Amino acid sequence: ESAELRLYSSAGTPGRTLQASRLSWAWAEMAVNWSSQPPAAGAAAETTSLGSAGWVEWDVKSQVQAMYSTGVNRGFLIRDAVENATGDQLQEFHSREAAEHVPELVLKFGYPTAP
């Protein structure tokens, strides 16, 4: 029925458009950096940054359905819709190593319908 990606923001610039996209290439956590980041696949889900601490949420149902239908899940790329924007643009999220508020992918399944 639904899929929601939730990341806890400890700081951010209010009003920024943040995107969550499926990744199209395999990657290794200790090897990826800004210049070697894998490209996004398909359309991005968008939300607006809070500008304060709290949960930031994306509706990623179509991205998760694409992962399921292709059998390929390489994770999500999170970025500002206008990268390299002028001014002081800050966005911080807790990672899986955080003591609290770790990232969440919340899936809701419905009852199957009769044929």
C-alpha atoms as one frame of an Amber mdcrd trajectory, in Angstrom:
protein
   0.000   0.000   0.000   2.769   2.449   0.841   6.508   2.904   1.314   7.989
   5.784   3.264  11.682   6.582   3.710  12.329   8.437   6.972  15.609  10.128
   7.896  16.163  12.135  11.049  17.568  15.583  10.348  19.688  17.117  13.080
  20.128  20.368  11.109  19.108  21.817   7.786  18.319  24.851   5.687  14.536
  25.408   5.632  12.617  25.197   2.385  15.159  23.198   0.374  13.788  20.486
  -1.935  15.365  17.150  -1.039  15.263  14.158  -3.370  15.395  10.401  -2.744
  16.257   8.320  -5.812  17.063   4.680  -6.453  20.733   4.009  -7.146  21.553
   2.481 -10.523  25.014   1.049  -9.764  26.438  -1.143  -7.056  28.618   0.695
  -4.533  30.710  -0.005  -1.430  30.268   2.052   1.715  33.988   2.558   2.343
  34.769   3.300  -1.337  32.128   5.832  -2.365  32.845   9.557  -2.245  31.529
  12.718  -3.907  33.246  12.073  -7.237  32.539   8.324  -7.326  28.884   8.404
  -6.253  26.662   6.114  -8.324  24.033   7.758 -10.538  20.333   7.783  -9.758
  17.795   5.630 -11.593  14.260   6.740 -12.402  12.265   9.629 -11.009  13.083
  11.042  -7.570  10.693  11.359  -4.653  10.785  14.894  -3.261  10.151  16.536
   0.089  11.033  19.821   1.771  13.727  20.206   4.434  12.568  21.262   7.872
  15.256  23.705   8.861  15.177  22.206  12.353  15.609  18.838  14.023  12.999
  16.223  13.130  12.013  13.444  10.756  12.157  14.120   7.011   9.925  11.759
   5.010   9.698  10.743   1.346   6.934   8.741  -0.355   9.091   6.120  -2.102
   6.368   3.668  -3.103   7.216   3.805  -6.821  10.957   3.430  -6.110  10.379
   0.396  -3.867   8.010  -1.149  -6.432  10.744  -0.739  -9.069  13.280  -2.389
  -6.747  10.892  -5.269  -6.125   9.915  -5.767  -9.786  13.529  -5.744 -11.018
  14.930  -7.668  -8.060  17.642  -4.994  -7.706  17.984  -2.935  -4.525  21.087
  -0.757  -4.360  19.641   1.720  -1.889  18.759   5.392  -2.144  20.637   8.530
  -3.100  19.626  11.569  -1.028  20.469  14.986  -2.424  19.352  18.562  -2.740
  17.386  19.205  -5.945  19.700  22.170  -6.596  23.185  20.901  -5.791  25.978
  23.465  -5.656  23.467  26.224  -4.887  24.890  29.522  -3.739  24.822  30.396
  -0.086  25.188  28.291   3.027  23.024  25.226   2.359  23.244  22.661   5.148
  21.467  19.342   5.602  22.506  16.723   8.152  20.933  13.304   8.732  21.508
  10.610  11.311  23.035   7.429   9.874  22.630   3.808  10.937  25.500   4.357
  13.384  23.518   6.957  15.361  22.552   6.126  18.927  18.950   7.111  18.195
  16.684   8.050  15.291  18.244   5.632  12.782  16.979   5.698   9.159  13.731
   3.836   8.522  11.992   2.370   5.497   8.361   1.877   6.529   6.404  -0.548
   4.334   2.645  -1.097   4.670   1.139  -4.137   3.027  -2.545  -4.498   2.228
  -4.700  -7.571   2.113  -4.682  -9.379  -1.233  -7.758  -8.839  -3.323  -9.828
 -11.744  -4.614  -9.376 -12.534  -8.320
